[in-house]
XYZ file of C-alpha atoms in Angstrom:
342
model
C -44.601 -4.065 -42.552
C -43.800 -6.161 -45.928
C -43.169 -9.873 -45.357
C -39.578 -9.564 -45.600
C -38.500 -6.868 -43.192
C -40.701 -8.726 -40.615
C -38.538 -11.495 -41.453
C -35.625 -9.481 -41.237
C -36.363 -8.342 -38.028
C -37.875 -11.238 -36.806
C -34.050 -12.601 -37.399
C -32.508 -9.913 -35.886
C -34.182 -9.952 -32.719
C -32.964 -14.185 -32.532
C -29.807 -13.308 -33.201
C -29.476 -10.722 -30.325
C -30.638 -13.205 -28.451
C -28.249 -15.986 -29.764
C -25.833 -13.202 -28.727
C -27.186 -12.682 -25.051
C -27.186 -15.871 -24.445
C -23.140 -16.420 -24.920
C -21.282 -13.816 -23.954
C -20.612 -14.059 -20.091
C -22.421 -12.704 -17.729
C -20.384 -10.272 -15.663
C -18.424 -10.867 -12.211
C -20.425 -7.698 -10.624
C -24.087 -9.649 -11.648
C -23.678 -12.851 -10.441
C -25.493 -12.923 -6.905
C -22.757 -14.475 -4.184
C -24.055 -17.523 -2.662
C -25.201 -17.386 0.982
C -22.201 -20.209 1.213
C -19.150 -17.401 -0.096
C -21.115 -14.632 1.627
C -20.426 -15.658 5.531
C -16.948 -17.115 4.121
C -15.931 -13.233 3.836
C -17.807 -12.297 6.112
C -15.315 -14.017 9.037
C -12.388 -12.633 6.690
C -13.481 -9.302 7.377
C -14.232 -9.988 11.539
C -10.632 -12.520 11.382
C -9.332 -8.772 10.462
C -10.908 -6.432 12.273
C -9.358 -9.110 15.612
C -5.758 -9.072 13.870
C -5.839 -5.552 13.702
C -6.951 -5.441 17.608
C -4.230 -7.779 18.303
C -2.094 -6.439 16.375
C -2.375 -2.673 18.206
C -1.990 -5.096 22.132
C 1.225 -6.377 20.757
C 2.286 -2.679 19.218
C 1.362 -0.462 23.013
C 3.309 -3.563 25.101
C 5.908 -3.373 23.140
C 5.228 0.523 23.455
C 4.224 -0.425 28.084
C 8.575 -2.245 27.305
C 9.938 1.315 25.342
C 9.007 2.957 28.464
C 9.728 0.668 30.757
C 13.367 0.342 29.327
C 13.680 4.433 29.622
C 12.336 5.219 33.266
C 15.331 2.593 33.690
C 17.304 4.076 32.279
C 16.243 7.942 34.479
C 16.703 6.347 36.804
C 20.392 5.699 37.104
C 20.632 8.809 35.589
C 19.329 10.608 38.569
C 21.388 8.667 41.126
C 24.146 9.636 39.454
C 23.263 13.134 39.092
C 22.296 13.101 42.983
C 25.810 10.555 44.147
C 26.967 13.329 41.809
C 25.287 16.202 43.727
C 25.287 14.705 47.316
C 29.958 14.711 46.498
C 30.153 18.759 45.743
C 27.772 19.379 48.501
C 29.962 17.835 51.069
C 33.282 19.669 49.706
C 31.491 23.639 49.009
C 29.552 22.793 52.345
C 32.720 22.494 54.294
C 34.216 25.144 52.171
C 31.478 27.514 53.449
C 32.050 26.071 57.399
C 35.578 26.875 57.265
C 35.855 30.190 56.339
C 32.629 30.828 58.327
C 34.098 29.373 61.703
C 36.854 32.182 60.525
C 34.437 34.757 60.513
C 33.831 33.862 63.902
C 36.974 33.646 64.967
C 37.820 37.510 63.538
C 38.073 37.848 60.767
C 35.506 40.381 59.095
C 35.408 40.108 55.585
C 34.943 43.472 54.925
C 36.804 46.714 53.894
C 35.915 48.711 57.034
C 37.604 45.533 58.894
C 41.075 45.997 56.996
C 40.172 50.248 57.904
C 39.791 49.804 61.155
C 43.340 47.206 61.694
C 45.901 48.621 59.126
C 48.751 50.552 59.889
C 48.990 53.149 56.630
C 47.793 53.656 53.772
C 49.759 50.654 52.180
C 48.702 48.286 54.224
C 45.006 48.868 54.931
C 44.466 48.260 50.227
C 47.112 45.751 50.840
C 44.139 43.789 54.172
C 41.404 45.336 51.989
C 42.221 43.290 48.759
C 42.667 40.402 51.141
C 39.213 40.497 52.318
C 37.245 40.984 49.258
C 38.891 37.185 47.311
C 38.259 35.828 51.336
C 34.461 36.894 50.822
C 34.229 36.238 46.952
C 35.749 32.621 47.779
C 33.075 32.422 50.434
C 30.166 33.553 48.157
C 31.093 31.034 45.451
C 31.243 28.511 47.866
C 28.057 29.431 49.090
C 26.531 30.562 45.519
C 27.973 26.872 44.903
C 27.290 24.784 48.194
C 23.369 25.835 47.280
C 23.472 24.777 43.646
C 24.620 21.533 44.797
C 21.507 21.352 46.772
C 19.140 22.391 44.216
C 20.680 19.683 42.081
C 20.235 16.242 44.330
C 16.574 17.377 45.348
C 15.905 17.390 41.374
C 17.917 14.369 40.584
C 15.376 13.590 43.887
C 12.433 13.540 41.699
C 13.530 12.420 38.702
C 14.461 9.133 40.267
C 10.757 8.835 41.612
C 9.499 10.048 38.541
C 11.431 7.670 36.781
C 10.201 5.147 39.469
C 6.604 5.426 39.614
C 6.660 6.413 35.595
C 8.026 2.225 35.357
C 5.609 1.281 37.621
C 3.247 1.751 35.342
C 3.819 1.467 32.547
C 4.574 -2.430 34.641
C 1.117 -3.220 35.512
C -0.036 -1.512 31.560
C 1.723 -3.989 30.460
C 1.159 -6.886 32.139
C -2.460 -6.199 31.666
C -1.896 -5.783 28.231
C 0.234 -9.516 28.304
C -2.405 -11.167 28.951
C -5.050 -8.699 26.925
C -3.197 -10.473 23.905
C -2.592 -13.953 25.292
C -6.778 -14.029 24.882
C -6.848 -12.043 21.486
C -4.034 -14.988 19.871
C -6.642 -18.074 20.769
C -9.930 -15.973 20.393
C -8.003 -14.815 16.461
C -6.558 -18.587 16.111
C -9.910 -19.630 16.768
C -11.511 -17.590 13.959
C -8.632 -19.047 11.838
C -9.217 -22.666 12.225
C -12.916 -21.266 11.488
C -11.775 -19.450 7.903
C -9.409 -22.292 6.081
C -12.027 -24.740 7.139
C -15.199 -22.908 5.475
C -12.121 -22.805 2.839
C -12.337 -26.160 2.813
C -16.518 -26.162 2.095
C -16.524 -23.801 -0.428
C -18.155 -25.692 -3.777
C -14.985 -25.156 -6.903
C -18.074 -21.901 -8.219
C -17.756 -20.186 -5.065
C -14.065 -20.693 -4.660
C -13.658 -19.512 -9.423
C -15.974 -16.505 -7.516
C -13.248 -15.903 -4.719
C -10.076 -15.269 -7.050
C -12.188 -13.896 -8.943
C -10.159 -12.726 -13.171
C -6.460 -12.863 -12.618
C -5.224 -9.592 -13.709
C -0.899 -9.490 -15.474
C -1.544 -5.838 -16.257
C 1.789 -4.107 -16.709
C 2.191 -0.658 -14.724
C 4.270 1.893 -14.987
C 3.277 3.349 -12.037
C 6.727 6.607 -12.191
C 9.873 6.912 -10.558
C 9.781 8.272 -7.558
C 8.717 5.983 -3.482
C 5.198 5.495 -3.863
C 5.876 4.866 -7.900
C 8.896 1.600 -6.865
C 6.285 0.818 -4.078
C 4.745 0.387 -6.793
C 6.051 -1.633 -8.608
C 6.942 -3.774 -5.283
C 3.626 -4.491 -4.527
C 3.040 -6.133 -7.756
C 6.019 -8.038 -8.066
C 4.195 -9.697 -5.149
C 0.913 -11.472 -6.772
C 0.177 -14.428 -6.752
C 2.417 -15.030 -2.605
C 0.005 -16.503 -1.097
C -2.965 -14.313 1.799
C -2.355 -15.431 5.413
C -3.516 -12.698 8.294
C 0.712 -12.252 10.859
C 2.361 -11.667 6.848
C 4.803 -9.581 5.845
C 7.673 -10.741 4.157
C 7.358 -12.599 1.113
C 5.609 -15.586 0.455
C 3.108 -14.328 2.405
C 1.365 -11.395 2.861
C -1.829 -9.424 5.247
C -3.363 -6.557 3.595
C -0.984 -3.843 6.030
C 2.333 -6.109 5.575
C 1.617 -5.793 2.209
C 1.885 -2.277 2.195
C 4.439 -2.099 4.450
C 6.877 -4.212 3.094
C 6.572 -2.590 -0.417
C 7.999 1.253 1.752
C 10.652 -0.604 2.891
C 11.769 -1.590 -0.365
C 12.295 1.849 -1.204
C 13.591 3.100 2.850
C 10.345 5.026 3.332
C 8.554 2.992 6.908
C 5.605 2.406 7.190
C 3.422 1.430 10.270
C 2.643 -2.879 11.272
C -1.158 -2.112 10.977
C -3.994 -0.130 8.842
C -4.999 1.755 11.531
C -1.704 2.527 12.448
C -0.978 3.501 8.112
C -4.089 5.194 7.925
C -2.528 8.104 10.577
C 0.300 8.875 8.349
C 0.721 11.133 5.256
C -2.383 13.968 3.757
C -5.832 12.643 2.887
C -6.447 12.569 -0.553
C -10.324 12.721 -2.474
C -11.160 9.523 -4.621
C -10.355 11.555 -7.389
C -7.360 13.512 -6.909
C -6.322 9.523 -6.616
C -2.487 8.414 -7.674
C -0.502 5.888 -7.496
C 1.230 4.739 -4.488
C -1.804 5.912 -2.772
C -3.804 3.917 -0.221
C -6.977 3.120 0.351
C -8.501 2.158 3.644
C -11.717 0.057 4.628
C -14.141 -0.045 8.430
C -16.729 2.377 9.310
C -14.865 3.677 11.644
C -10.633 4.699 12.155
C -10.971 2.593 15.031
C -12.457 -0.038 12.682
C -10.380 0.502 9.907
C -10.033 -3.730 8.600
C -7.961 -3.419 5.342
C -5.816 -0.908 3.045
C -5.290 -1.285 0.083
C -2.068 0.529 -2.520
C -3.554 2.644 -6.067
C -1.917 1.176 -8.254
C -3.088 3.790 -11.605
C -6.531 3.341 -14.196
C -8.933 2.570 -11.678
C -6.686 -0.323 -10.176
C -5.604 -1.040 -7.107
C -3.142 -4.690 -5.461
C -3.677 -5.787 -2.271
C -3.430 -9.051 -0.384
C -7.586 -9.421 0.634
C -8.780 -12.580 2.107
C -7.330 -16.908 2.765
C -8.026 -18.972 -0.376
C -7.140 -15.409 -2.567
C -3.615 -14.104 -3.749
C -2.547 -11.352 -3.435
C -3.421 -9.503 -7.004
C -4.308 -6.679 -8.891
C -7.737 -6.524 -9.365
C -10.600 -3.342 -10.007
C -10.535 -0.533 -7.605
C -14.584 -1.233 -7.055
C -12.670 -5.049 -5.568
C -11.111 -2.951 -2.926
C -13.800 -3.277 -0.573
C -18.216 -1.769 0.034
C -16.613 -0.142 3.415
C -14.080 2.531 1.716
C -13.625 5.181 5.540
C -10.558 7.394 3.308
C -7.390 7.746 1.076
C -3.962 8.766 2.884
C -0.735 9.431 0.280
C 2.474 8.148 2.779
C 5.167 10.423 0.479
C 4.144 12.709 -2.028
C-alpha cells in the first residue's frame, strides 16, 4: 500500500473514532445503577400490592352489594308471604263453608239433582246450580293450595336471602380487616419509594424519566382512537398509586379515565381490565389496545395503551410523569394484550 493510501486510511479511522466518541450512547445500552434498579423493583412491588389492595376493596364492595340485594329479597319474601297468608285465610274460609254445606246434605253432582227434582225442568235448574257450586268449590280449593305453596316458597326464599346476607356480612368483615392491613403495608411501601426517589442521583433521575416524547399522533375517530387522544392529553401529569383523574394517575387509572371520556367503562384494576375485550397478538396491535405486564393473570401489575408506530402511553412509576414512549419501555414481563372495543 502506498504511503498516501496508508495516511488516508489512518485519517478515516481517526475520524470514525472521533465521531463514535461524540455520538450519544443509546439509553438501552447504558447499565442502570444498582440504586435505580432497586428503585424500579420497589415500584413494581408497590404496584402488585396496590392491585391486591384495590381487588380487596372491590370484593368488599361486591359483598356490600350482596348484603343490600339480600335485604331487598328478604323484604320482598316477607311481603309475598304475608299476602299469601291473607289469600290462604280467605280461600280456606270458602272451602270450609262449602265443605260444611256438603256435610249438611248439599251434594255436588247431577245424580243428587235427579233424585231430588220433581220435573225435568227442575232437574236442569238444580243441576246448573250444583255445577256452579262444585266449580266454585274446586276454584277455591285450587286457590287455597296455590296460596299455601306461595307462602311456603316465600318462606324458603326469605331463609335463603337471610343466609346470603349473613355470609356476605362475614365476608365483608373479613375483607375490611384485610384491606386495613394491606393499606398499612402499601403506605409503608410508598413511603419507602418516595424516600428512595429523593436519594437518586441526577444521572439516575435522568435515566428514570428518559427522553420526553412530544410526538403528534392520529389514532382515529373510533372510541379506541379517541381514548388514545385523551390519554395523550394527560402527558406530564403526576404518577401516584390510586390516581384516577387529572392531574394524578396510576396505570389502570389512566386507562379507565381515557376510555370513560368517550362513554366506555373499564374496570378499576389492571387485572380486571385484562378480562375485558378480546386477545390480540403483539404484531397485530392497533391504537387503543391495552398491554399487560406480570408473570400471570393473577399477578398483573402494569397496563399501558398502544398509540401506534411502536409507541405507548402510560403512567408508570413515582418520579415519572404520564408519558409516551417506545413499546419496549412498557416493561420486561409482557403478559398479553387485549382490545377493549372494536
